Short mmCIF file of C-alpha atoms and ligand atoms in Angstrom, two decimals:
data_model
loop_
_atom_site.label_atom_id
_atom_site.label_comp_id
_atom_site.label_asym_id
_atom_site.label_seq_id
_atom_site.Cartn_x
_atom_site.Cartn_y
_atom_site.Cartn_z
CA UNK A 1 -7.96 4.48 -15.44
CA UNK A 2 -9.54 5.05 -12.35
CA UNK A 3 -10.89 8.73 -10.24
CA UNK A 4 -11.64 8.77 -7.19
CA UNK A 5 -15.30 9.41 -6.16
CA UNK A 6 -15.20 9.88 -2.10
CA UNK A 7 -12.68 10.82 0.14
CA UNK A 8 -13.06 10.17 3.80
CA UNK A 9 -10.72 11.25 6.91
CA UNK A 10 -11.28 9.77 10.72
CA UNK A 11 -9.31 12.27 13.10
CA UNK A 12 -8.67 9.24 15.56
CA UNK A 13 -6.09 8.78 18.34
CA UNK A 14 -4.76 5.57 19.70
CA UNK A 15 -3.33 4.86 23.58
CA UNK A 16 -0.07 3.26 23.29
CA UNK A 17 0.46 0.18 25.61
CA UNK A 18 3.65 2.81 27.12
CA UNK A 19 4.87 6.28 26.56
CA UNK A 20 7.16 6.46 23.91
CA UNK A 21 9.89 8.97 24.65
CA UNK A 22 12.28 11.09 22.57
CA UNK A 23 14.38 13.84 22.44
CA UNK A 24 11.44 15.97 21.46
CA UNK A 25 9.01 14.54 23.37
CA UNK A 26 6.77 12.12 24.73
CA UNK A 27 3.69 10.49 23.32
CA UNK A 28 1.04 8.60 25.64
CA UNK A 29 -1.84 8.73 22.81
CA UNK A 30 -0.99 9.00 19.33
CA UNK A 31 -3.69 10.88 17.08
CA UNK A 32 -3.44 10.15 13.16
CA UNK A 33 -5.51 10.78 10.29
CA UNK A 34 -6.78 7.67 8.34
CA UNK A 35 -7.86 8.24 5.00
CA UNK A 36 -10.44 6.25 3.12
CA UNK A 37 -10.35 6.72 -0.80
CA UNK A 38 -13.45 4.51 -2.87
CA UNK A 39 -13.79 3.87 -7.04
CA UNK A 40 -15.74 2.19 -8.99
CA UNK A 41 -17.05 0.12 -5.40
CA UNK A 42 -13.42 -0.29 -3.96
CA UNK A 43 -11.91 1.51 -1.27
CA UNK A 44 -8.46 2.32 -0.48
CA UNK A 45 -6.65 3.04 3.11
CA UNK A 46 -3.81 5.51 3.84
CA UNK A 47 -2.53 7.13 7.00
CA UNK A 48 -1.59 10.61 8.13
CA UNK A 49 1.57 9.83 10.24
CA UNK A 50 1.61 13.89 11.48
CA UNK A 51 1.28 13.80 15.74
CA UNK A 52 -0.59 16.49 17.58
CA UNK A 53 2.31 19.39 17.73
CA UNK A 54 5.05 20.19 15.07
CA UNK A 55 7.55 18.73 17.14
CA UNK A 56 8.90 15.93 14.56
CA UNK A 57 7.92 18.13 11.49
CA UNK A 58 5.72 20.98 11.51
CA UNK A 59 3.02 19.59 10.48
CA UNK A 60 0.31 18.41 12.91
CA UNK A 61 -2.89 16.40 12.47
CA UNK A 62 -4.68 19.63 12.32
CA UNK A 63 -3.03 21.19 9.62
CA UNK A 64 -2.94 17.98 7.80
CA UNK A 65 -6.89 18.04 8.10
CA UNK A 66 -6.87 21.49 7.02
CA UNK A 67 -4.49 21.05 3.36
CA UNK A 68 -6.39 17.73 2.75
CA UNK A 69 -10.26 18.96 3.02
CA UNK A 70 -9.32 22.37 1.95
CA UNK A 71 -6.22 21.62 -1.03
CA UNK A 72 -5.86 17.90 -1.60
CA UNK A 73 -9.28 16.94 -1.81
CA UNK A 74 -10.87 19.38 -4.29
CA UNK A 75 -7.15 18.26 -6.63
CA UNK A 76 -7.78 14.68 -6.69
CA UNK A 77 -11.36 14.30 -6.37
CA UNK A 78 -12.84 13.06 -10.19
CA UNK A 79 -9.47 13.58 -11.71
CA UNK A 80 -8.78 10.85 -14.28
CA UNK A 81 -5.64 8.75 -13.10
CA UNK A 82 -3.53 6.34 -15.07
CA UNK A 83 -1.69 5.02 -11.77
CA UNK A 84 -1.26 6.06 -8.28
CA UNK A 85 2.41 7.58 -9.61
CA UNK A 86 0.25 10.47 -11.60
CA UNK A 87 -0.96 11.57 -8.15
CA UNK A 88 2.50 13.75 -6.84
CA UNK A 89 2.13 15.59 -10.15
CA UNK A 90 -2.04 16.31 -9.31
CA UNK A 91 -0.80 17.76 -6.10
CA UNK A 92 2.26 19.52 -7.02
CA UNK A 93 0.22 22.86 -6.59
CA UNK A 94 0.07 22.21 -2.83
CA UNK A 95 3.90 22.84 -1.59
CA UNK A 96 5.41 20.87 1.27
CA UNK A 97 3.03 19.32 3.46
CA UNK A 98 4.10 15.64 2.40
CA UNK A 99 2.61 14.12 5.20
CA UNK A 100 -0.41 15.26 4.12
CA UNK A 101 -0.36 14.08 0.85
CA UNK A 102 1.35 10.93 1.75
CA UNK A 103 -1.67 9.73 3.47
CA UNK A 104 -3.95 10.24 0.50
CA UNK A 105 -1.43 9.20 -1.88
CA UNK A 106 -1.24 5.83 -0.29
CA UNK A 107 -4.77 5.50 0.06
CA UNK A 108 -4.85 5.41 -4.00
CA UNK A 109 -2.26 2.52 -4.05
CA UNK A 110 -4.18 0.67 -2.08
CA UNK A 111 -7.37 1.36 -3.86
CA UNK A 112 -5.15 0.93 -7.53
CA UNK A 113 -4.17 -2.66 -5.92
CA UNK A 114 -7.28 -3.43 -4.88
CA UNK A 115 -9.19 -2.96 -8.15
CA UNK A 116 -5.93 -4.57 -10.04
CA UNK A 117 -6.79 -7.79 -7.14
CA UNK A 118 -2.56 -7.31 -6.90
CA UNK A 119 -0.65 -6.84 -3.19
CA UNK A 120 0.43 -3.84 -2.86
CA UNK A 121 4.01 -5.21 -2.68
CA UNK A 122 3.69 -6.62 -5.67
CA UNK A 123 2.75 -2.91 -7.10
CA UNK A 124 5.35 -1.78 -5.92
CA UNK A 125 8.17 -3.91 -7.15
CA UNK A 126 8.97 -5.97 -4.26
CA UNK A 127 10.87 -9.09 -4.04
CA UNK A 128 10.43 -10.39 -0.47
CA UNK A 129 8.02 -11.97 1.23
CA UNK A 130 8.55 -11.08 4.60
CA UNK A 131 10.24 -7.74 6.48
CA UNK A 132 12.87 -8.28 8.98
CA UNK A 133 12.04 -6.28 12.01
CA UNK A 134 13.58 -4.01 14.58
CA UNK A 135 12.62 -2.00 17.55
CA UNK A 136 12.90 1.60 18.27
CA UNK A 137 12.96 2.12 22.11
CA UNK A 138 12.32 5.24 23.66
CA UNK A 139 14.58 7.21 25.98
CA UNK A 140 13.86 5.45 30.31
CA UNK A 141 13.91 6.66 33.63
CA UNK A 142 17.18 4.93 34.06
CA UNK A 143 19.87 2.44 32.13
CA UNK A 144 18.16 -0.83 34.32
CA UNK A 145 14.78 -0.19 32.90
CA UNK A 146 15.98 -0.14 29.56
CA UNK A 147 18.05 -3.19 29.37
CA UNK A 148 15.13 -4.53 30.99
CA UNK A 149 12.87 -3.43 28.49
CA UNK A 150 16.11 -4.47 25.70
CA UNK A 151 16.22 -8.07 27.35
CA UNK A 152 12.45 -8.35 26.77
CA UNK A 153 12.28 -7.00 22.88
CA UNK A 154 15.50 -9.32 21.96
CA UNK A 155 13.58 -12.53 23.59
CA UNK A 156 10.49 -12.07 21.58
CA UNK A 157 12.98 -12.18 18.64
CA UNK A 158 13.42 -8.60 16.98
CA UNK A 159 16.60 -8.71 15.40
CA UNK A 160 17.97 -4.99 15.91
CA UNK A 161 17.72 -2.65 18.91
CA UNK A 162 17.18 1.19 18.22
CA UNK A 163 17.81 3.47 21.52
CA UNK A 164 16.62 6.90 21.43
CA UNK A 165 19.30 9.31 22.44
CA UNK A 166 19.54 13.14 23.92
CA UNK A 167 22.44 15.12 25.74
CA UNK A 168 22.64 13.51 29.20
CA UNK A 169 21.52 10.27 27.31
CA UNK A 170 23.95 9.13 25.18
CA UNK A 171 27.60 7.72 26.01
CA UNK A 172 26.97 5.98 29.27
CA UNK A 173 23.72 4.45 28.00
CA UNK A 174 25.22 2.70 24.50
CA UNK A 175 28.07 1.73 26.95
CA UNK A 176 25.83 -0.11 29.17
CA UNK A 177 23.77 -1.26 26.71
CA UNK A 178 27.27 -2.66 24.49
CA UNK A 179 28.39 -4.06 27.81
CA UNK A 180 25.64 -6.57 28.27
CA UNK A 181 25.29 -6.91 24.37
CA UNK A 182 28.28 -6.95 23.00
CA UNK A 183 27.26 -8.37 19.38
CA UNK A 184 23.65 -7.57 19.41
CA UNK A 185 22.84 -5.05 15.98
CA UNK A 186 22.77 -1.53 17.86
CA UNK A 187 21.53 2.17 16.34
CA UNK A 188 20.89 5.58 18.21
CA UNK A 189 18.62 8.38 16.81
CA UNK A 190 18.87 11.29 18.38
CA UNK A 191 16.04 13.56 16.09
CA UNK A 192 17.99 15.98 15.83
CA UNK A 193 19.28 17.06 19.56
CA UNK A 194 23.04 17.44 18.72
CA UNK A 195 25.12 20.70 16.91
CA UNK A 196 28.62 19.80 15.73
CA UNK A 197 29.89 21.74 19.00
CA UNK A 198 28.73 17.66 20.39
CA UNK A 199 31.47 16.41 18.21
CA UNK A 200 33.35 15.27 21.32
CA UNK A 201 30.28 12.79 21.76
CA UNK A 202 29.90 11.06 18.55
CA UNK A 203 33.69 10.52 18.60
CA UNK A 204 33.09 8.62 21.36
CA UNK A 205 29.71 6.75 19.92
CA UNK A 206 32.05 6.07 16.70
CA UNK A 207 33.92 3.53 19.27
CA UNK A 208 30.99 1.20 20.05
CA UNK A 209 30.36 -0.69 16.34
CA UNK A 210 26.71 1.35 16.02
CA UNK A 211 24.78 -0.32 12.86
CA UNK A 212 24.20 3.63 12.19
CA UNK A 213 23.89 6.83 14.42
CA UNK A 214 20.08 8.19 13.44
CA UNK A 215 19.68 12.45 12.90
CA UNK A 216 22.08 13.44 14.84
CA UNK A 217 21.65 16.98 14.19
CA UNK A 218 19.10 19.42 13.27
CA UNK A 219 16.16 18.26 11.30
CA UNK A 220 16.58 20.13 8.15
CA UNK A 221 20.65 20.51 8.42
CA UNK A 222 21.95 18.47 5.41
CA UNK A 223 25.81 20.22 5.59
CA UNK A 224 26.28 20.29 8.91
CA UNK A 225 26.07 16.16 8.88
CA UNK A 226 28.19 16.07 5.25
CA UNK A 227 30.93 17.34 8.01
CA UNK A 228 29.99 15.13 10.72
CA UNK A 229 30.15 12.13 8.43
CA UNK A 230 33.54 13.16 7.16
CA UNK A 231 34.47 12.61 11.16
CA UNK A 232 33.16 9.57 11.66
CA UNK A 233 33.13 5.57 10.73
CA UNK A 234 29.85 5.06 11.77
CA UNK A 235 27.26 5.95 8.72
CA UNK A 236 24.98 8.38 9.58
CA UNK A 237 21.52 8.13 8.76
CA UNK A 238 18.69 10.78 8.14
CA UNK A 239 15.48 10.48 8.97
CA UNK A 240 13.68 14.04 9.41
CA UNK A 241 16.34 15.84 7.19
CA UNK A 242 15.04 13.77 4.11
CA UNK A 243 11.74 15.57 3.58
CA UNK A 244 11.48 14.70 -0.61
CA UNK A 245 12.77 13.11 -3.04
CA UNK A 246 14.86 16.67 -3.47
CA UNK A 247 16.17 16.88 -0.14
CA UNK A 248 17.11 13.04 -0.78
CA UNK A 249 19.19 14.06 -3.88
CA UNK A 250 20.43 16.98 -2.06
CA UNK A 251 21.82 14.55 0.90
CA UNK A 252 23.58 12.28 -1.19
CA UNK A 253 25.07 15.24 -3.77
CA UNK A 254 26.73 16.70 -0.43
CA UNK A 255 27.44 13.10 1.15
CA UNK A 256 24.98 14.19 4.19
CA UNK A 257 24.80 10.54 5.28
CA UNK A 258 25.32 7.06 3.89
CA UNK A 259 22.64 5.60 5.18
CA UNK A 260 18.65 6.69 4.62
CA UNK A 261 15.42 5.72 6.58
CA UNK A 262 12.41 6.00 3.78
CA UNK A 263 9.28 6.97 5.69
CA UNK A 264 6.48 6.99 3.04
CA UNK A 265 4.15 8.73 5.10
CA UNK A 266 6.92 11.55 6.21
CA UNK A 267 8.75 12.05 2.11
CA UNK A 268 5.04 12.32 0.09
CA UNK A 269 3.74 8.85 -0.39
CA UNK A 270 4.87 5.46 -1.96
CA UNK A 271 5.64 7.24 -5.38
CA UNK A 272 8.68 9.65 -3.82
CA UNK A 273 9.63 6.82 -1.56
CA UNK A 274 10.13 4.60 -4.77
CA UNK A 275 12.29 7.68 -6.42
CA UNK A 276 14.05 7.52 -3.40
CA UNK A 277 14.69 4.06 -2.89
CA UNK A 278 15.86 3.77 -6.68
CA UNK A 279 18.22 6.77 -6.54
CA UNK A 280 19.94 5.04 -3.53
CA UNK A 281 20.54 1.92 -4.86
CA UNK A 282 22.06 3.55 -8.02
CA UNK A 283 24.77 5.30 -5.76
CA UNK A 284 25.09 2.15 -2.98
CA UNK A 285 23.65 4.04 -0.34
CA UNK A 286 21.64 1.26 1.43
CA UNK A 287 17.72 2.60 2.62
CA UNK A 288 15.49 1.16 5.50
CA UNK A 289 11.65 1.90 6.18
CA UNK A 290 11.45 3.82 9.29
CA UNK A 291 8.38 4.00 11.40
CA UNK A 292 6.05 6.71 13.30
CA UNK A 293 4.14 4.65 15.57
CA UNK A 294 1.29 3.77 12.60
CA UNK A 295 -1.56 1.92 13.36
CA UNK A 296 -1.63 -1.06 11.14
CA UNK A 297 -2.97 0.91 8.25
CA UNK A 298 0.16 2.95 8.07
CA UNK A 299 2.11 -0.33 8.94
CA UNK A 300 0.68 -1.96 6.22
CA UNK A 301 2.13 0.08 3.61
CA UNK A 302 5.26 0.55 5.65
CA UNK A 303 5.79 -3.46 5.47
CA UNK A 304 4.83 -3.57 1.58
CA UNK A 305 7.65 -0.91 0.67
CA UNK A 306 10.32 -2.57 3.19
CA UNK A 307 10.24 -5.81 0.91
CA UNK A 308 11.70 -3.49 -2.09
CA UNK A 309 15.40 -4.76 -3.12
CA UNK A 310 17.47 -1.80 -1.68
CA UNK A 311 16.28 -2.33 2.15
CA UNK A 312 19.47 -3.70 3.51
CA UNK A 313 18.84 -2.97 7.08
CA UNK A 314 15.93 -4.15 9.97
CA UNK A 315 13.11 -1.55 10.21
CA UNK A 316 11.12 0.06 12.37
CA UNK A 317 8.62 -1.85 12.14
CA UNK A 318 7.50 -4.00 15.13
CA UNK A 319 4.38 -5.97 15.56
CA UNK A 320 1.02 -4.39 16.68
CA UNK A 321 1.15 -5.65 20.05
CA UNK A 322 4.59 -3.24 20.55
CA UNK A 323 2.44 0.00 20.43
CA UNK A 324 -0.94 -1.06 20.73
CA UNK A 325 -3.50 -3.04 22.86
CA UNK A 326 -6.14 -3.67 20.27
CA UNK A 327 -4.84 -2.66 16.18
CA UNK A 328 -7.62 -1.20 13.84
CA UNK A 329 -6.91 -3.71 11.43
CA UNK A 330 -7.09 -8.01 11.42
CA UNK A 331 -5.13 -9.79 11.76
CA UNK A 332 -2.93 -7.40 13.44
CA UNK A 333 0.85 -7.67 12.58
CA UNK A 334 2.99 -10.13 14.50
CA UNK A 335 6.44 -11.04 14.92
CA UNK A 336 7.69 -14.35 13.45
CA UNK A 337 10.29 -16.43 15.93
CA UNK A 338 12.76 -15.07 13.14
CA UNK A 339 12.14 -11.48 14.13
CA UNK A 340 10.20 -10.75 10.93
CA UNK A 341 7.10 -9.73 9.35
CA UNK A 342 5.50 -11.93 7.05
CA UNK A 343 3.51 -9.68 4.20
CA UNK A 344 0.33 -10.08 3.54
CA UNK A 345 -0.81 -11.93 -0.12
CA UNK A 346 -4.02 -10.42 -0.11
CA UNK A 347 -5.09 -7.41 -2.69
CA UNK A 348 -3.63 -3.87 -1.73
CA UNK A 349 -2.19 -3.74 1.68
CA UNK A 350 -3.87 -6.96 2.37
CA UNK A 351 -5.14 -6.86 5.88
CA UNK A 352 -8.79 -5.68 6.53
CA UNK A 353 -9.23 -2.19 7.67
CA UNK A 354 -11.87 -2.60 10.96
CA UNK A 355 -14.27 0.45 9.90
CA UNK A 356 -16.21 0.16 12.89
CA UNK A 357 -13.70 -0.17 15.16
CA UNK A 358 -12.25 3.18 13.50
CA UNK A 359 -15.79 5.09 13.21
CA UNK A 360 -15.81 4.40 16.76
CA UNK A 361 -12.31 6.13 17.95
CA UNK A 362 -12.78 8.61 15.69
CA UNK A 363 -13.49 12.00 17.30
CA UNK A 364 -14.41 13.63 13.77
CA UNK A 365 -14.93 12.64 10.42
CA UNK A 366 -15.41 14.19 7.40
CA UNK A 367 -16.54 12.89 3.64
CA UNK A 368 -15.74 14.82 0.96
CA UNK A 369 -16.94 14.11 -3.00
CA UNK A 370 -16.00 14.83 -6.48
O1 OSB B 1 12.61 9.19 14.68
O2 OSB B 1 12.23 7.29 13.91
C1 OSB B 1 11.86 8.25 14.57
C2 OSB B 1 8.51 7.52 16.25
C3 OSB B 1 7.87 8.73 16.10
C4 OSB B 1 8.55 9.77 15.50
C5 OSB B 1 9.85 9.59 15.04
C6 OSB B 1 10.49 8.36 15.19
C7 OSB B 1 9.81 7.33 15.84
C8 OSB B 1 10.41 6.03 16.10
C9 OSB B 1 9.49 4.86 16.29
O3 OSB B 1 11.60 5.86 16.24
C10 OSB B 1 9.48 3.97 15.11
C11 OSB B 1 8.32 3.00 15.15
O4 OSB B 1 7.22 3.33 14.64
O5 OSB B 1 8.51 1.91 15.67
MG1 MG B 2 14.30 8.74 13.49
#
C-alpha cells in the first residue's frame, strides 16, 4: 500500500542543441512539466510531454498545469493505492487530458519501484536489457543538409533513420535519401499533414521499402487510414491518432494501421501503455516507444517500457546529447557503438533526477499536499 503525501510540478523549458522541425511546427525550446510524487520518504519522477501550443494534441503545458493542480492532485493526493495500475481508475473522473495524467501516473511507478528497491523495467514486465535506438530528424532547409545531418546520426551508430515529412517534402526527399542509402532502415511521419486526396503520394512512398509511413493523416482520423492501409504495402503507423487504450482498440477493430508507436506520456501513463502493448501482441500488430523530445526523466520511463517483449522496432529514443546540451538527470543517456540504450539497474527509472539543476530552470513551481 502506499498514498502519496506531496505532489510537486516544475514548469521548466529546455533549449534544444537545434530546432526540431515538423509539419506542425518548429520547436527551439521545449517547455515540460516534471512531476515529483514523495511516500513514506521516497520520491517518484514523471514528465508532462504537452509543448507550449496544442499543435501535436491540444493540450499544452498550461492546461496540463491547470487539470493537475486543479483535478489530478486533489484525486490522488492521500488516496490508498495497491499499485501504480489503481491510479487510471482514481482519475477516471477527469476525461481526456492523458498527458496530464500520464505525467503523474508515471511519477507513482517510479515512486512504487523505488520503495519496492525494483527497476522500473522490471515493474513493468520487461525482458531486455538494453533499447535499440533510432532517430527522428526534423524536416531541413534543403535535401544536402539532411543527408548531412543523416550521414552524421548513422556514424554515431543509431540503427534507424526517421525523416519528418509535409507536402512539398516528401517524394523527392525519401528518393534522395534511398539513393545514398539504399539498405539503411527508413520511416516518414508526417503528423498528420496528408487527406486521402494525397493518395497519389503514398503510392509513390509505397515504392521505396519504408520500415513504416508515420500519421499520415489527420490526428484523430482512424477510418480514413483503415482505407489508406487497404492501398498500400507499407504498414502504417499511428502515433497521435492512438490517444487511449480505446482509440488503440478502435484502430486495430477497423485495421487503422498495423503498426503502433506507444507514447506513455501521450496514451495516459505506463498502465494504458501496458494495455496497449498487450492487446497488440495478442493480434501481431508489432508496437514501438515513440518519443516527444523528453528530458531524461521522460526518457527514462520511455527506455524502461521499450524493453517490454512486443517492441519489435528501433525507437525514438536517442541519447541526451541528440536534444540537449546539459540533461537534468546523471548520467545522461548515451548511445552504445551498437546503436542502443543500455537500461539502467538501479531502483525505479534508475538514473538520478538533478533537483537543483531543475529548481533552477524552473520558471514556476508549485507543491501541493494531501
Ligand atoms: O511525431 O513522433 C512525433 C517530437 C515531438 C512531437 C511529435 C513527434 C516527435 C518526434 C521526436 O518525432 C521523437 C524524439 O523524441 O526523438
Ligand atoms: Mg510521430
Amino acid at each position: 500500500m502506499l498514498a502519496v503525501e506531496e505532489l510537486t510540478l516544475y514548469l521548466v523549458e529546455m533549449e534544444l542543441v537545434r530546432p526540431f522541425r515538423t509539419s506542425f511546427g518548429a520547436t527551439r525550446v521545449k517547455p515540460c512539466i516534471l512531476v515529483r510524487v514523495r511516500s513514506r520518504g521516497e520520491e517518484g519522477w514523471g514528465e508532462v510531454v504537452a509543448d507550449r501550443g496544442p499543435w501535436y494534441s491540444y493540450e499544452t503545458v498550461e492546461t496540463a498545469w491547470h487539470v493537475i493542480t486543479e483535478f489530478v492532485a486533489p484525486l490522488l493526493l492521500g488516496r490508498e493505492l495497491d499499485h501504480p495500475k489503481d491510479v487510471p481508475e482514481v482519475l477516471s473522473p477527469v476525461r481526456g487530458h492523458n498527458m496530464a495524467k500520464a505525467g503523474v501516473e508515471m511519477a507513482v511507478w517510479d515512486l512504487y519501484s523505488r520503495i519496492e528497491e525494483l527497476p522500473l523495467y522490471r515493474v513493468l514486465g520487461g525482458v531486455r536489457r538494453e533499447v535499440e535506438s533510432g532517430v527522428s530528424i526534423g524536416i531541413q532547409k534543403d535535401v544536402d543538409s539532411l543527408l548531412k545531418l543523416i550521414d552524421g546520426y548513422l556514424s554515431e551508430g543509431y540503427r534507424r533513420i526517421k525523416v519528418k515529412i509535409m507536402p512539398g517534402w516528401d517524394v523527392n526527399v525519401v528518393r534522395r535519401v534511398r539513393e545514398e542509402y539504399p539498405d539503411v532502415p527508413l520511416q516518414v511521419d508526417a503528423n498528420g499533414a496528408y487527406t486521402l486526396r494525397d493518395a497519389e503520394i503514398f503510392k509513390r512512398l509505397d515504392e521505396y521499402s519504408l520500415l513504416m509511413i508515420e500519421q499520415p493523416l489527420s490526428y484523430d482520423d482512424l477510418v480514413d487510414h483503415a482505407a489508406l492501409q487497404r492501398s498500400l504495402r507499407t504498414p502504417i503507423c499511428l502515433d497521435e491518432s492512438i490517444s487511449s487504450y480505446s482509440t488503440a482498440r478502435c484502430a486495430l477493430a477497423l485495421g487503422s494501421c498495423r503498426v503502433v508507436n506507444i507514447k506513455p506520456g501521450r496514451v495516459g501513463g505506463h498502465t494504458a501503455s501496458l494495455a496497449i502493448h498487450d492487446l497488440c501482441a495478442s493480434r501481431g500488430v508489432p508496437c514501438w516507444v515513440g518519443g516527444m523530445l523528453e528530458t531524461g526523466v521522460g526518457r527514462a520511463h520511455n527506455v524502461a517500457l521499450a524493453t517490454l517483449p512486443n517492441m519489435k522496432y528501433p525507437n525514438d529514443i536517442s541519447a541526451s546529447s541528440r536534444y540537449y546540451e546539459r540533461d537534468i538527470v546523471d548520467p545522461p543517456f548515451e548511445l552504445t557503438r551498437r546503436g542502443t540504450i543500455p537500461v539502467p539497474e538501479g531502483a525505479g527509472i534508475g538514473v538520478e533526477v538533478l533537483t537543483s539543476e531543475v529548481e533552477r530552470l524552473a520558471k514556476r513551481a508549485v507543491t501541493l499536499r494531501a
